[in-house]
Short mmCIF file of N, CA and C in Angstrom, two decimals:
data_model
loop_
_atom_site.label_atom_id
_atom_site.label_comp_id
_atom_site.label_asym_id
_atom_site.label_seq_id
_atom_site.Cartn_x
_atom_site.Cartn_y
_atom_site.Cartn_z
N UNK A 88 1.85 -15.59 60.20
CA UNK A 88 1.69 -15.38 59.02
C UNK A 88 0.77 -17.08 58.80
N UNK A 89 -0.11 -16.91 57.67
CA UNK A 89 -1.38 -18.16 57.45
C UNK A 89 -0.69 -19.01 56.20
N UNK A 90 -0.62 -20.29 56.92
CA UNK A 90 -0.46 -21.25 55.61
C UNK A 90 -1.43 -21.38 54.87
N UNK A 91 -1.73 -22.95 54.12
CA UNK A 91 -2.62 -23.22 53.52
C UNK A 91 -3.28 -24.52 54.10
N UNK A 92 -4.51 -24.50 53.60
CA UNK A 92 -4.67 -25.27 54.58
C UNK A 92 -4.45 -26.92 54.07
N UNK A 93 -4.12 -28.14 54.78
CA UNK A 93 -3.09 -29.30 53.99
C UNK A 93 -3.63 -29.77 52.67
N UNK A 94 -5.29 -29.69 52.47
CA UNK A 94 -5.18 -30.54 51.41
C UNK A 94 -5.04 -28.83 49.76
N UNK A 95 -4.93 -28.14 50.69
CA UNK A 95 -4.76 -27.16 49.01
C UNK A 95 -2.68 -27.38 48.84
N UNK A 96 -2.28 -27.16 47.93
CA UNK A 96 -1.60 -27.38 47.27
C UNK A 96 -0.01 -26.40 47.87
N UNK A 97 1.24 -25.69 48.16
CA UNK A 97 1.52 -24.91 48.12
C UNK A 97 1.91 -24.01 47.20
N UNK A 98 2.30 -22.57 48.00
CA UNK A 98 1.58 -21.53 46.54
C UNK A 98 3.04 -22.29 45.50
N UNK A 99 3.63 -22.23 45.58
CA UNK A 99 5.08 -22.48 45.16
C UNK A 99 4.27 -24.36 43.61
N UNK A 100 3.57 -25.13 44.56
CA UNK A 100 3.34 -25.74 43.36
C UNK A 100 2.52 -25.20 42.51
N UNK A 101 1.78 -24.58 43.42
CA UNK A 101 -0.09 -24.16 42.76
C UNK A 101 0.59 -23.01 41.38
N UNK A 102 1.78 -22.84 41.13
CA UNK A 102 2.50 -21.90 40.14
C UNK A 102 3.55 -22.39 39.09
N UNK A 103 3.60 -23.76 39.00
CA UNK A 103 4.40 -24.42 39.25
C UNK A 103 5.33 -24.87 38.81
N UNK A 104 5.54 -24.98 40.62
CA UNK A 104 6.84 -25.43 41.30
C UNK A 104 7.69 -24.53 41.65
N UNK A 105 7.51 -22.98 40.38
CA UNK A 105 8.73 -21.70 41.12
C UNK A 105 8.18 -20.93 41.86
N UNK A 106 8.37 -20.37 42.63
CA UNK A 106 8.12 -18.48 43.28
C UNK A 106 7.74 -17.60 42.73
N UNK A 107 6.54 -17.33 42.05
CA UNK A 107 6.02 -15.94 41.58
C UNK A 107 7.29 -14.83 40.92
N UNK A 108 7.62 -14.41 42.61
CA UNK A 108 9.25 -13.54 42.65
C UNK A 108 10.31 -14.31 42.09
N UNK A 109 9.84 -15.69 41.73
CA UNK A 109 11.77 -15.88 40.93
C UNK A 109 11.71 -16.08 39.82
N UNK A 110 9.70 -15.33 39.66
CA UNK A 110 9.68 -15.28 37.59
C UNK A 110 10.06 -13.71 37.67
N UNK A 111 9.96 -13.66 36.09
CA UNK A 111 10.21 -12.81 35.86
C UNK A 111 8.18 -12.18 35.65
N UNK A 112 7.94 -11.02 35.72
CA UNK A 112 6.46 -10.96 35.88
C UNK A 112 5.54 -11.78 34.42
N UNK A 113 6.69 -11.38 33.21
CA UNK A 113 5.71 -12.37 31.85
C UNK A 113 5.61 -13.75 32.50
N UNK A 114 6.75 -14.15 32.70
CA UNK A 114 6.57 -15.49 33.56
C UNK A 114 6.08 -15.88 34.87
N UNK A 115 5.80 -15.11 35.55
CA UNK A 115 5.10 -15.33 36.46
C UNK A 115 3.05 -15.22 36.18
N UNK A 116 2.92 -14.26 35.68
CA UNK A 116 1.40 -13.89 35.33
C UNK A 116 1.15 -15.17 34.16
N UNK A 117 1.82 -15.50 33.22
CA UNK A 117 2.02 -17.09 32.34
C UNK A 117 2.20 -18.12 33.42
N UNK A 118 3.13 -18.41 34.27
CA UNK A 118 2.44 -19.20 35.75
C UNK A 118 0.45 -19.61 36.43
N UNK A 119 0.44 -17.55 36.56
CA UNK A 119 -1.10 -17.40 36.46
C UNK A 119 -2.50 -18.14 35.81
N UNK A 120 -1.97 -17.81 34.74
CA UNK A 120 -2.99 -18.67 33.60
C UNK A 120 -2.72 -20.02 33.45
N UNK A 121 -1.36 -20.06 33.53
CA UNK A 121 -0.98 -21.61 33.10
C UNK A 121 -1.82 -23.15 34.20
N UNK A 122 -1.94 -22.30 35.43
CA UNK A 122 -2.03 -23.26 36.87
C UNK A 122 -2.78 -22.17 37.39
N UNK A 123 -3.40 -21.79 37.71
CA UNK A 123 -4.75 -21.13 38.61
C UNK A 123 -5.52 -21.25 38.02
N UNK A 124 -5.54 -21.52 36.51
CA UNK A 124 -7.19 -20.72 36.13
C UNK A 124 -7.40 -21.73 35.45
N UNK A 125 -8.74 -22.56 35.85
CA UNK A 125 -9.23 -24.72 35.60
C UNK A 125 -10.88 -23.57 34.60
N UNK A 126 -11.30 -24.80 34.32
CA UNK A 126 -12.62 -24.41 33.86
C UNK A 126 -14.25 -24.42 34.38
N UNK A 127 -15.00 -23.68 33.50
CA UNK A 127 -15.58 -23.83 34.37
C UNK A 127 -15.71 -21.97 35.40
N UNK A 128 -14.78 -21.59 35.15
CA UNK A 128 -14.78 -19.76 34.96
C UNK A 128 -15.08 -18.59 34.33
N UNK A 129 -15.65 -17.34 34.83
CA UNK A 129 -15.51 -15.95 33.96
C UNK A 129 -14.09 -15.57 34.31
N UNK A 130 -13.07 -15.33 33.26
CA UNK A 130 -11.90 -14.03 33.70
C UNK A 130 -12.29 -12.78 32.79
N UNK A 131 -11.58 -12.54 33.82
CA UNK A 131 -11.18 -10.43 32.74
C UNK A 131 -10.32 -10.64 32.99
N UNK A 132 -9.84 -9.91 31.70
CA UNK A 132 -8.12 -9.74 31.89
C UNK A 132 -8.18 -8.70 30.62
N UNK A 133 -7.40 -7.50 30.91
CA UNK A 133 -7.49 -6.36 30.86
C UNK A 133 -6.16 -6.06 30.19
N UNK A 134 -5.73 -5.87 29.11
CA UNK A 134 -4.71 -6.19 28.08
C UNK A 134 -3.08 -6.84 28.82
N UNK A 135 -3.66 -8.20 28.95
CA UNK A 135 -2.91 -9.61 28.96
C UNK A 135 -1.16 -9.29 28.10
N UNK A 136 -0.98 -9.30 26.90
CA UNK A 136 -0.42 -8.56 26.34
C UNK A 136 1.16 -7.94 26.58
N UNK A 137 1.01 -7.10 27.71
CA UNK A 137 1.85 -6.33 28.88
C UNK A 137 2.40 -7.62 28.66
N UNK A 138 2.34 -8.01 29.86
CA UNK A 138 3.32 -9.01 30.84
C UNK A 138 3.86 -10.33 29.19
N UNK A 139 2.77 -10.65 28.63
CA UNK A 139 3.53 -11.30 27.90
C UNK A 139 4.27 -11.45 26.12
N UNK A 140 5.11 -11.41 25.80
CA UNK A 140 6.13 -11.44 24.68
C UNK A 140 5.11 -12.41 22.99
N UNK A 141 5.33 -12.03 22.03
CA UNK A 141 4.43 -12.62 21.34
C UNK A 141 4.54 -13.59 21.09
N UNK A 142 5.72 -14.68 21.64
CA UNK A 142 5.29 -16.11 21.55
C UNK A 142 4.43 -16.65 22.06
N UNK A 143 4.61 -15.97 23.63
CA UNK A 143 3.34 -16.58 25.35
C UNK A 143 1.94 -15.64 24.67
N UNK A 144 2.01 -15.33 24.07
CA UNK A 144 0.74 -14.52 23.44
C UNK A 144 0.30 -16.20 22.68
N UNK A 145 1.59 -16.13 21.79
CA UNK A 145 1.16 -17.49 21.05
C UNK A 145 0.12 -18.84 22.14
N UNK A 146 1.55 -18.47 22.85
CA UNK A 146 0.98 -19.61 24.17
C UNK A 146 -0.20 -19.60 24.65
N UNK A 147 -0.63 -18.03 25.16
CA UNK A 147 -1.95 -18.13 25.78
C UNK A 147 -3.11 -18.21 24.89
N UNK A 148 -3.05 -17.85 23.48
CA UNK A 148 -4.54 -19.13 22.53
C UNK A 148 -4.75 -19.84 23.39
N UNK A 149 -2.82 -21.39 23.56
CA UNK A 149 -3.91 -22.49 24.31
C UNK A 149 -4.44 -22.48 24.93
N UNK A 150 -3.68 -21.74 25.90
CA UNK A 150 -4.11 -21.60 27.69
C UNK A 150 -6.10 -21.31 26.94
N UNK A 151 -6.75 -20.83 26.18
CA UNK A 151 -7.63 -20.10 26.37
C UNK A 151 -8.76 -21.58 26.13
N UNK A 152 -8.11 -21.77 24.62
CA UNK A 152 -8.57 -22.08 23.57
C UNK A 152 -9.32 -23.89 25.27
N UNK A 153 -8.25 -24.59 26.24
CA UNK A 153 -8.43 -25.21 26.81
C UNK A 153 -9.55 -24.41 28.27
N UNK A 154 -9.58 -23.29 28.84
CA UNK A 154 -10.74 -22.92 29.66
C UNK A 154 -11.76 -23.05 28.82
N UNK A 155 -12.10 -22.06 26.85
CA UNK A 155 -12.95 -22.80 26.50
C UNK A 155 -13.82 -23.89 26.37
N UNK A 156 -12.69 -24.49 26.61
CA UNK A 156 -13.12 -26.14 25.88
C UNK A 156 -13.98 -26.68 27.14
N UNK A 157 -13.54 -26.40 28.26
CA UNK A 157 -13.88 -26.32 29.68
C UNK A 157 -14.66 -25.35 30.15
N UNK A 158 -15.56 -24.66 29.54
CA UNK A 158 -17.06 -24.24 29.84
C UNK A 158 -16.61 -22.52 30.56
N UNK A 159 -15.23 -22.14 30.60
CA UNK A 159 -15.11 -21.26 30.63
C UNK A 159 -15.52 -19.43 30.02
N UNK A 160 -15.63 -18.52 30.20
CA UNK A 160 -15.69 -17.44 29.39
C UNK A 160 -14.79 -16.55 29.98
N UNK A 161 -13.90 -15.35 28.79
CA UNK A 161 -12.90 -14.54 28.66
C UNK A 161 -14.15 -13.14 28.56
N UNK A 162 -13.29 -12.33 28.81
CA UNK A 162 -13.92 -11.28 28.82
C UNK A 162 -12.27 -10.52 28.31
N UNK A 163 -11.66 -9.65 27.62
CA UNK A 163 -10.32 -10.14 27.06
C UNK A 163 -10.64 -8.33 25.96
N UNK A 164 -9.96 -7.71 27.09
CA UNK A 164 -9.71 -5.47 26.90
C UNK A 164 -8.25 -6.23 26.33
N UNK A 165 -8.30 -5.90 24.67
CA UNK A 165 -6.60 -5.83 24.66
C UNK A 165 -6.17 -5.15 22.86
N UNK A 166 -4.87 -5.36 22.88
CA UNK A 166 -4.38 -4.12 21.87
C UNK A 166 -3.70 -4.83 20.60
N UNK A 167 -3.63 -6.85 21.37
CA UNK A 167 -3.22 -7.26 20.43
C UNK A 167 -3.55 -8.08 19.18
N UNK A 168 -2.89 -8.10 18.27
CA UNK A 168 -3.67 -9.05 16.83
C UNK A 168 -3.04 -10.25 16.93
N UNK A 169 -2.25 -10.65 18.67
CA UNK A 169 -2.83 -12.67 18.63
C UNK A 169 -3.34 -12.40 19.32
N UNK A 170 -3.87 -11.97 20.24
CA UNK A 170 -4.78 -12.68 21.51
C UNK A 170 -5.90 -12.42 20.62
N UNK A 171 -6.07 -11.00 19.44
CA UNK A 171 -7.71 -11.25 19.07
C UNK A 171 -8.39 -12.18 18.01
N UNK A 172 -7.49 -13.03 17.46
CA UNK A 172 -6.52 -14.00 17.11
C UNK A 172 -8.14 -15.41 17.21
N UNK A 173 -7.34 -15.11 18.05
CA UNK A 173 -8.51 -16.46 18.46
C UNK A 173 -10.36 -16.85 17.56
N UNK A 174 -10.08 -17.72 16.88
CA UNK A 174 -11.10 -18.46 16.34
C UNK A 174 -12.90 -17.74 17.23
N UNK A 175 -13.01 -17.74 16.39
CA UNK A 175 -15.31 -17.58 16.67
C UNK A 175 -14.61 -16.03 17.58
N UNK A 176 -14.07 -15.35 18.43
CA UNK A 176 -14.02 -15.08 19.03
C UNK A 176 -14.85 -13.29 18.75
N UNK A 177 -15.94 -12.43 19.83
CA UNK A 177 -16.78 -11.76 19.46
C UNK A 177 -15.79 -10.76 19.43
N UNK A 178 -15.70 -9.38 18.93
CA UNK A 178 -14.58 -8.54 19.60
C UNK A 178 -15.66 -7.46 19.20
N UNK A 179 -15.89 -6.40 20.05
CA UNK A 179 -16.26 -5.37 19.99
C UNK A 179 -15.23 -4.12 20.15
N UNK A 180 -15.09 -3.40 19.41
CA UNK A 180 -14.07 -2.13 18.69
C UNK A 180 -15.04 -0.81 19.38
N UNK A 181 -14.13 -0.42 20.97
CA UNK A 181 -14.85 1.06 21.68
C UNK A 181 -14.12 2.46 20.91
N UNK A 182 -14.99 2.78 20.74
CA UNK A 182 -14.50 3.88 19.74
C UNK A 182 -15.21 5.87 21.31
N UNK A 183 -14.84 6.71 20.78
CA UNK A 183 -15.43 8.20 21.45
C UNK A 183 -16.82 7.70 21.84
N UNK A 184 -17.97 7.36 20.89
CA UNK A 184 -19.24 7.93 21.01
C UNK A 184 -19.80 6.16 20.33
N UNK A 185 -19.00 5.06 20.61
CA UNK A 185 -20.25 3.72 20.61
C UNK A 185 -19.16 2.83 20.99
N UNK A 186 -20.00 1.62 20.73
CA UNK A 186 -18.85 -0.03 21.21
C UNK A 186 -19.77 -0.09 19.63
N UNK A 187 -19.10 -0.70 18.93
CA UNK A 187 -19.62 -1.82 17.63
C UNK A 187 -18.62 -3.82 17.68
N UNK A 188 -19.45 -3.85 17.40
CA UNK A 188 -18.69 -5.03 16.51
C UNK A 188 -18.50 -5.51 15.29
N UNK A 189 -16.74 -5.64 15.60
CA UNK A 189 -15.93 -5.91 14.13
C UNK A 189 -15.33 -7.17 13.71
N UNK A 190 -15.13 -6.85 12.54
CA UNK A 190 -14.36 -7.93 12.06
C UNK A 190 -13.11 -8.56 13.07
N UNK A 191 -12.26 -9.57 12.74
CA UNK A 191 -10.81 -9.41 13.22
C UNK A 191 -9.97 -8.06 12.49
N UNK A 192 -10.22 -8.57 11.03
CA UNK A 192 -9.50 -8.10 10.08
C UNK A 192 -9.84 -6.76 9.74
N UNK A 193 -10.66 -6.37 10.53
CA UNK A 193 -11.70 -5.30 10.24
C UNK A 193 -11.05 -3.80 11.52
N UNK A 194 -9.78 -5.40 12.66
CA UNK A 194 -10.02 -4.07 13.55
C UNK A 194 -8.21 -2.89 13.16
N UNK A 195 -8.50 -1.80 14.11
CA UNK A 195 -7.42 -0.52 13.72
C UNK A 195 -6.01 -1.53 13.86
N UNK A 196 -5.74 -2.03 14.68
CA UNK A 196 -5.21 -3.07 15.20
C UNK A 196 -4.97 -4.57 14.03
N UNK A 197 -5.09 -4.75 13.91
CA UNK A 197 -5.00 -6.17 12.92
C UNK A 197 -4.30 -5.07 11.76
N UNK A 198 -5.24 -3.77 10.98
CA UNK A 198 -4.95 -2.74 10.06
C UNK A 198 -3.13 -3.08 10.40
N UNK A 199 -3.34 -2.15 11.45
CA UNK A 199 -1.78 -1.37 11.87
C UNK A 199 -0.42 -2.32 11.62
N UNK A 200 -0.60 -3.47 12.02
CA UNK A 200 0.19 -4.65 12.66
C UNK A 200 0.34 -5.03 11.23
N UNK A 201 -0.47 -5.31 10.11
CA UNK A 201 -0.29 -6.32 8.97
C UNK A 201 0.38 -5.24 8.07
N UNK A 202 0.29 -4.07 8.30
CA UNK A 202 0.90 -2.16 7.29
C UNK A 202 2.37 -2.44 7.68
N UNK A 203 2.95 -2.42 8.93
CA UNK A 203 4.09 -2.67 9.27
C UNK A 203 4.71 -3.24 8.90
N UNK A 204 3.98 -5.08 9.33
CA UNK A 204 4.24 -5.81 8.81
C UNK A 204 4.57 -6.23 7.00
N UNK A 205 4.32 -5.52 6.46
CA UNK A 205 4.42 -5.79 5.30
C UNK A 205 5.05 -5.13 4.24
N UNK A 206 5.13 -4.32 5.10
CA UNK A 206 6.47 -3.02 4.78
C UNK A 206 6.99 -1.71 5.80
N UNK A 207 7.67 -3.00 6.55
CA UNK A 207 8.49 -2.18 7.78
C UNK A 207 9.04 -0.69 7.31
N UNK A 208 10.19 -0.66 6.32
CA UNK A 208 10.93 0.44 5.63
C UNK A 208 10.06 1.55 5.42
N UNK A 209 8.93 1.02 4.46
CA UNK A 209 8.34 2.17 3.95
C UNK A 209 7.19 2.90 5.46
N UNK A 210 6.52 2.17 6.57
CA UNK A 210 6.22 2.96 7.20
C UNK A 210 7.12 4.07 8.15
N UNK A 211 8.59 2.70 8.56
CA UNK A 211 9.17 4.34 9.15
C UNK A 211 9.82 4.82 8.84
N UNK A 212 9.97 5.20 7.70
CA UNK A 212 10.10 6.42 6.41
C UNK A 212 9.08 6.97 6.84
N UNK A 213 7.74 7.02 6.12
CA UNK A 213 6.47 7.67 6.44
C UNK A 213 7.14 8.27 7.72
N UNK A 214 7.38 7.40 9.14
CA UNK A 214 7.38 8.21 10.47
C UNK A 214 8.08 9.10 10.90
N UNK A 215 9.73 8.41 10.31
CA UNK A 215 10.62 8.97 10.64
C UNK A 215 10.33 10.33 10.14
N UNK A 216 10.76 10.23 8.99
CA UNK A 216 10.39 11.71 8.37
C UNK A 216 9.40 12.58 8.34
N UNK A 217 8.38 12.44 8.85
CA UNK A 217 7.36 13.50 9.93
C UNK A 217 8.47 13.82 10.71
N UNK A 218 8.89 13.03 11.67
CA UNK A 218 9.73 13.56 12.22
C UNK A 218 10.83 14.45 12.48
N UNK A 219 11.73 14.05 11.79
CA UNK A 219 12.71 14.91 11.09
C UNK A 219 12.18 15.78 10.72
N UNK A 220 10.83 16.33 10.18
CA UNK A 220 10.26 17.98 9.76
C UNK A 220 10.19 18.40 11.26
N UNK A 221 9.23 17.33 11.49
CA UNK A 221 9.28 17.89 13.28
C UNK A 221 10.06 19.18 13.95
N UNK A 222 11.28 17.54 13.78
CA UNK A 222 12.40 18.14 14.49
C UNK A 222 12.51 19.67 14.16
N UNK A 223 13.05 20.24 12.59
CA UNK A 223 13.78 20.34 11.84
C UNK A 223 13.08 22.09 12.59
N UNK A 224 11.36 21.82 12.19
CA UNK A 224 10.76 22.87 12.34
C UNK A 224 10.64 23.86 13.99
N UNK A 225 11.08 22.87 14.79
CA UNK A 225 11.49 22.78 16.42
C UNK A 225 12.62 24.04 16.38
N UNK A 226 13.85 24.05 14.97
CA UNK A 226 14.80 24.35 15.24
C UNK A 226 14.98 26.15 14.84
N UNK A 227 13.63 26.08 13.71
CA UNK A 227 13.06 27.37 13.18
C UNK A 227 13.25 28.53 14.31
#
């Protein structure tokens, strides 16, 4: 078994004092963000929200802020309106035929989430009525 050089922290210490296998997927990912990433780096994330609750996504914003303050650059592919909300973020939207820069509130993810949160009953009624009609058509 390979061991860390004596000058390196133990693996548990390097992830906040708790082994990654002793943590949930989200907790271990957050430990990576919080304890292993340092300034001056270029970090690429693909849908980090998949591992993080909304509360942890908010916490991720503070870690992003710390990394950016220490001259890191972040490239993040996300569907999360929370993560996209980072101040002064440059947001690109990829479609089938183009890549374009968009404003935060113009993203589909922001608009859908806002519409749902503004009136969940209306959105659910619309979605479930369509599904009921589909299911009734199947029975005919």
